[in-house]
XYZ file of C-alpha atoms in Angstrom:
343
model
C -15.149 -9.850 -3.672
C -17.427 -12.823 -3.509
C -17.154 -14.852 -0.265
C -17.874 -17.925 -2.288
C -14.570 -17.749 -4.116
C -13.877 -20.238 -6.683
C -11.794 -23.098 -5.268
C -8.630 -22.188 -7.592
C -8.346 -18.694 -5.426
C -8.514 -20.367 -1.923
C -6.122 -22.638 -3.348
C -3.437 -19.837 -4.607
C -3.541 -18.497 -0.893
C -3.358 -21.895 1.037
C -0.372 -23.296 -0.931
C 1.169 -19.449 -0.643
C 0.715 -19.699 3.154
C 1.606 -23.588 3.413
C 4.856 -22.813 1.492
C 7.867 -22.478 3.634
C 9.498 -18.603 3.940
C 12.485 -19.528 2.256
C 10.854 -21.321 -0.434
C 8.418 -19.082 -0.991
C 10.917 -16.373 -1.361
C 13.338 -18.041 -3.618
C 14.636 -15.617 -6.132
C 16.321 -15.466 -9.509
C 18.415 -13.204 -9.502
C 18.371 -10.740 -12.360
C 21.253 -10.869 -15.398
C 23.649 -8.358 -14.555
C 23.290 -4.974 -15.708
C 25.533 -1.822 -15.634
C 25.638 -0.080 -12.492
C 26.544 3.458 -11.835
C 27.198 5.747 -9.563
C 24.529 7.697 -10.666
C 21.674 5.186 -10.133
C 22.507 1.441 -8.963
C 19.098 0.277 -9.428
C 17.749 -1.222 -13.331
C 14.944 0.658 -14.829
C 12.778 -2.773 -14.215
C 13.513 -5.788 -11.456
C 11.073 -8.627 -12.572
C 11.474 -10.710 -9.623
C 10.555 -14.356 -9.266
C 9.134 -14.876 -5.778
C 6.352 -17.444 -5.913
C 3.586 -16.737 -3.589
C 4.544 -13.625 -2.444
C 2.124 -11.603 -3.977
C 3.175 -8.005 -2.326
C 0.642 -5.145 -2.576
C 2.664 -2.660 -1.029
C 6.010 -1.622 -1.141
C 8.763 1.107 0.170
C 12.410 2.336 0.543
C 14.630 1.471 3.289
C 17.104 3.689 3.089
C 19.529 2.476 5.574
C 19.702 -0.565 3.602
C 19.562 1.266 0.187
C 16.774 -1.759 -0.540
C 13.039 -2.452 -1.698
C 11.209 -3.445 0.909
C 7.903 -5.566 -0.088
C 5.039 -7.200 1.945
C 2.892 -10.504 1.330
C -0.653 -10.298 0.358
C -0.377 -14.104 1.033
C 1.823 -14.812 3.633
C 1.805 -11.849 5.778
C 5.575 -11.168 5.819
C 7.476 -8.459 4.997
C 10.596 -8.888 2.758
C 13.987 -7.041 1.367
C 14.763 -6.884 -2.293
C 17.984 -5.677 -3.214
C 18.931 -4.450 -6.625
C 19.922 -7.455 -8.056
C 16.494 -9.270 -7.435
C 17.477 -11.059 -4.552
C 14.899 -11.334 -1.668
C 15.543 -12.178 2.170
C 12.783 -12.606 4.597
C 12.618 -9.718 7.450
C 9.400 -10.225 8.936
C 8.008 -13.855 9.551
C 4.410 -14.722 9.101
C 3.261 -13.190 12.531
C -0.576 -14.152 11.799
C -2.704 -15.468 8.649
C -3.008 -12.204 7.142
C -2.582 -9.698 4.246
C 0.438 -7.390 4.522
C -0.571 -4.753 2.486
C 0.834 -0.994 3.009
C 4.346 -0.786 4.246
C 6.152 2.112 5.030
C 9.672 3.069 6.611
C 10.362 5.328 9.773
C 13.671 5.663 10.159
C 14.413 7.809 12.738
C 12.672 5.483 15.441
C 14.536 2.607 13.068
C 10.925 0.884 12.396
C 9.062 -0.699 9.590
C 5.013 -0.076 9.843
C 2.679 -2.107 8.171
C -1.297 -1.872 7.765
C -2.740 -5.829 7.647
C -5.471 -7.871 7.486
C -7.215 -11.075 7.405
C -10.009 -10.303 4.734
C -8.846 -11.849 1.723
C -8.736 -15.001 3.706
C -11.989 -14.972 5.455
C -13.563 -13.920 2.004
C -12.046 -17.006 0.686
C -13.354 -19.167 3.792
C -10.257 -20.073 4.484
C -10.792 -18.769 8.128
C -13.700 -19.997 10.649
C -16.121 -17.161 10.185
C -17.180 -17.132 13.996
C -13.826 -15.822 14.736
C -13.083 -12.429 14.853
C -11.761 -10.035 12.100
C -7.990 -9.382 12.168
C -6.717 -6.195 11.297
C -4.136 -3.905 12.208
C -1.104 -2.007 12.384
C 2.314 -3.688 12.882
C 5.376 -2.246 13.775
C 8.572 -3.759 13.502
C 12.280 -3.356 14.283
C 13.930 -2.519 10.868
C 16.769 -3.755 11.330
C 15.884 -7.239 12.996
C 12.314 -7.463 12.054
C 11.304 -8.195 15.297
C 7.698 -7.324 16.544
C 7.755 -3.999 18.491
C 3.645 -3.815 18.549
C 0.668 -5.423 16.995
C -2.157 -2.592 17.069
C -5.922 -4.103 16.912
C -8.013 -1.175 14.205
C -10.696 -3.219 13.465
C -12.908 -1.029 15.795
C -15.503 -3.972 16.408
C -16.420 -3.822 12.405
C -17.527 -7.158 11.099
C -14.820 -6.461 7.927
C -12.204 -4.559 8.325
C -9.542 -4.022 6.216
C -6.414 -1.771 7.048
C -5.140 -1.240 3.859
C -2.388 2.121 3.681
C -0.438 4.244 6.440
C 1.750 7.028 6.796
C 3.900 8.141 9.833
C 4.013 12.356 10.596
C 7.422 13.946 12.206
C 6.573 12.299 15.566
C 5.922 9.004 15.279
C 2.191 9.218 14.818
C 0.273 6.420 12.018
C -2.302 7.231 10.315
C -4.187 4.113 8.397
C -6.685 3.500 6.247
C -9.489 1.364 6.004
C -11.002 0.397 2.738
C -13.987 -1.725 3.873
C -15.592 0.413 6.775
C -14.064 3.840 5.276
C -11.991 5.377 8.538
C -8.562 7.037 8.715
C -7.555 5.703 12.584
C -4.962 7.576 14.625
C -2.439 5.261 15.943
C -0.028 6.966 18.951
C 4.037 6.318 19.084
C 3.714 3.767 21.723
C 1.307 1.389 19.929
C -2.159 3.031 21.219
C -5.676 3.764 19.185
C -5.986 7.696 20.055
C -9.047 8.338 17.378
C -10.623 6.558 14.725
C -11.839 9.437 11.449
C -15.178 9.357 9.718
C -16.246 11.348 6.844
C -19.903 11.180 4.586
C -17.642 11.456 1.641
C -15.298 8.976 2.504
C -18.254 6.265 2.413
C -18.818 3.540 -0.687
C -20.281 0.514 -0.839
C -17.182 -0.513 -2.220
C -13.398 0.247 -2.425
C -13.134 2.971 0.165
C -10.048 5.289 1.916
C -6.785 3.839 0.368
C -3.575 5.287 -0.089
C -2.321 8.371 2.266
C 0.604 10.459 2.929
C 1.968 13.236 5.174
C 2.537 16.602 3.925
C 5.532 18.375 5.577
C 2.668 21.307 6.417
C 1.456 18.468 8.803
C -2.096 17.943 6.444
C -2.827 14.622 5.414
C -3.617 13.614 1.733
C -6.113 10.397 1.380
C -6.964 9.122 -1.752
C -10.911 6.943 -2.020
C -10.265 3.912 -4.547
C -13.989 4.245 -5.805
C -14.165 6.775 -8.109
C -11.044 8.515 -7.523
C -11.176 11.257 -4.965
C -8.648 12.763 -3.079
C -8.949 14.577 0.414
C -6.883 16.789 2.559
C -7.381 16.144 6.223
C -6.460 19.394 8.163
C -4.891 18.625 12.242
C -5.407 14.897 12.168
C -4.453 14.347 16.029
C -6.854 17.103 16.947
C -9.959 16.646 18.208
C -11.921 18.171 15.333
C -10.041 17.312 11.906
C -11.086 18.979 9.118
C -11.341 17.433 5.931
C -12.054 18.931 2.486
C -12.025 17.507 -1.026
C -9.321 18.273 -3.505
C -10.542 19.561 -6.796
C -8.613 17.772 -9.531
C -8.943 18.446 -12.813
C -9.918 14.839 -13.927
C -10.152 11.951 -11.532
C -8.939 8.791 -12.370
C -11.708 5.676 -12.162
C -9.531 4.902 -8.932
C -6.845 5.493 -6.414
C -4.446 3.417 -5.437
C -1.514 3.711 -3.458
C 0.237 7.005 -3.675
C 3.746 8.674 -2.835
C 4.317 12.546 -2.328
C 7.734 13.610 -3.943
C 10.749 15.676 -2.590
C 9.344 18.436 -5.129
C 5.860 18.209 -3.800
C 4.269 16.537 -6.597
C 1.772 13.570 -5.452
C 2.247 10.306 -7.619
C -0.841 7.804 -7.296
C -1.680 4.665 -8.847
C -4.704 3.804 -10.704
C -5.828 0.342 -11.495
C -9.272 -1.637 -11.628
C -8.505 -4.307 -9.682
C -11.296 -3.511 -7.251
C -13.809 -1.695 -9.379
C -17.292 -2.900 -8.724
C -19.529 -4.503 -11.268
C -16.445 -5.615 -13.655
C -15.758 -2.050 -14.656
C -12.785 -1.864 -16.876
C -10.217 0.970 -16.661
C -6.687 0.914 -18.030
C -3.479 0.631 -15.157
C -1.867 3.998 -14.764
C 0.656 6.256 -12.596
C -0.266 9.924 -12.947
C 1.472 13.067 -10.730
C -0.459 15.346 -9.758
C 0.608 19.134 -8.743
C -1.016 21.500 -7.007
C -0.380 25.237 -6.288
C -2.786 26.660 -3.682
C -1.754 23.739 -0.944
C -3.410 21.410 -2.312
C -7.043 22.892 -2.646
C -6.916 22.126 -6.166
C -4.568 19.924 -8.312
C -4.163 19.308 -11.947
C -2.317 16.366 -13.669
C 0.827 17.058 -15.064
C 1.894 13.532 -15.991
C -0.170 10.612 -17.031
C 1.032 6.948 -17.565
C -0.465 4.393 -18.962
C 1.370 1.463 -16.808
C 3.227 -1.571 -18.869
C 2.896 -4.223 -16.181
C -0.707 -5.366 -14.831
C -2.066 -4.332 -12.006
C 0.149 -1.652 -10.562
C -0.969 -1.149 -7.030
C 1.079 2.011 -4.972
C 4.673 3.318 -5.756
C 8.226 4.300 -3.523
C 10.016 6.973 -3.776
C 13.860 6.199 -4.016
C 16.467 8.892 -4.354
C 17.136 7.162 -7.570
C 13.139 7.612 -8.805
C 9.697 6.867 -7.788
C 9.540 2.759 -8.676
C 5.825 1.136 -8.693
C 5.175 -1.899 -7.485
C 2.576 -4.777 -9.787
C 2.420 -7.630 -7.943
C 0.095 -10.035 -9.556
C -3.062 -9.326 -6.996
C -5.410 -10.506 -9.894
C -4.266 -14.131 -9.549
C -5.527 -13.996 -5.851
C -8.506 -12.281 -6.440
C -10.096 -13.629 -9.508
C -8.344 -16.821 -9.717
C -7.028 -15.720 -13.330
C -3.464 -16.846 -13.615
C -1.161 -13.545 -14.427
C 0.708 -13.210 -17.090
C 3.842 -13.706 -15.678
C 3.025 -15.962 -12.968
C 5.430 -16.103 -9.877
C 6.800 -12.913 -10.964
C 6.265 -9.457 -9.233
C 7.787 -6.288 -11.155
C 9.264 -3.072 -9.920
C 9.537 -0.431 -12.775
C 10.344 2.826 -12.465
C 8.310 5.628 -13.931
């Protein structure tokens, strides 16, 4: 991204910061459609949510609920089946929230953010530091539990994706300096991951997940490639690059399933030199633990801009939430509108 940005994108994320939560968050609700026991949730919620703009999303399953962050006014919100959505986490800074995820057992909500899109946008005083980080809230109350600095003395970071293993440990991404950092329980940096092969000069490390094995998958945005990061909290990870048997142009954000298929989201939102590549969701299997994988499934996407995807016991839903509009300044074709579809 440019960091002279047209006025008309500075303008989308002032106005979506200047605008009140509960404004901005307004939401029609959807008609009604025919529940069942079977699977409460439509195939599609198009929800209207003016400057929300959410990148990431997840499942809360103790409130059998979406939840969604704020690419533009670093909250994090719930949206319940019938399109409805309720603040959870205020604006805690003038940042991105961009990956979410749920861990339930401690009862938290983790979130990777960011100030980038803003300070690319000059919207913040350039002699101040970067912003990024981890946040972890109280799920049920939203409250702040920690706010975990990962910028690592970069000049632009960007946590963009995280996952949480069996005890408690975070593991985020960062797409501008290309690190996975290693984020304790108790809210403390224990190691910060570099690889060769995780390094671009553009899009780097994006989404990840925990394997029940205790491996970590990472997928690079530029050009597609997917890793497998061997004892993350040790002191000597090893990390090797999954054969697949076609990578997309990109990846995205990404979900492993109960059946142990991986399903990632392509788009080329952030492909450099205006590359063009059609929005998909593919899943992706693998047999020798994840050494190799082919694709099984392939999607092409019928909302713009798809950007990671949830798993729900009631199907994996994907998450377009009009990014473009903030990044190029091109108004989206359904503007004010996010869309949660499942595949």
């Amino acid at each position: 991204m440019d960091a002279s940005a047209p006025a008309s994108r500075r303008t989308l994320l002032r106005v979506a910061t200047a605008a009140t939560v509960g404004g901005a968050l307004a939401a029609t609700p959807l008609p009604a459609f025919a529940k069942s026991a079977r699977c409460p949730l439509p195939r599609t919620l198009s929800v209207t949510a003016p400057g929300l703009y959410p990148e990431g999303v997840a499942w809360d399953p103790t409130r059998k609920a979406f939840l969604v962050g704020s690419s533009a006014q670093g909250t994090i919100s719930v949206v319940r089946a019938d399109g409805s959505v309720t603040p959870l986490v205020a604006p805690f800074a003038q940042v991105s929230v961009l990956g979410i995820t749920v861990d339930a057992p401690r009862r938290r909500v983790l979130a990777a953010y960011t100030d980038y899109f803003f300070r690319m946008m000059g919207i913040i005083d350039p002699s101040l530091p970067p912003v990024s980080g981890v946040g972890v809230f109280d799920l049920a109350t939203g409250a702040v539990r920690h706010l975990v600095d990962v910028s690592d003395g970069q000049p632009l970071p960007r946590a963009n994706d995280l996952t949480v293993d069996r005890n408690g440990t975070i593991h985020v991404t960062d797409t501008g300096v290309d690190t996975v950092t290693t984020v304790s329980r108790d809210g403390e940096v224990l190691k910060v991951l570099r690889d060769d092969r995780f390094a671009t000069a553009d899009t780097g490390p994006n989404g990840i997940v925990q394997h029940p094995a205790g491996f970590l998958l990472m997928g690079r945005y530029e050009g597609g490639r997917l890793f497998r990061i061997d004892r993350p909290c040790s002191a000597r990870p090893k990390v090797s690059e999954v054969r697949l048997d076609g990578a997309p142009a990109s990846l995205d954000g990404m979900a492993l399933r109960p059946d142990g298929s991986l399903v990632v989201v392509s788009n080329d939102l952030s492909l450099s030199g205006g590359r063009q590549s059609p929005d998909a969701v593919l899943v992706l299997r693998s047999t020798d633990g994840w050494r190799t994988a082919r694709t099984v499934q392939r999607q092409t996407w019928p909302h713009e801009d798809p950007t990671t995807v949830t798993v729900t016991p009631y199907g994996d839903y994907v998450v377009s939430g009009g990014l473009r509009e903030i990044l190029t300044g091109v108004p989206s074709t359904t503007p004010g509108t996010f869309h949660l579809r499942r595949r």
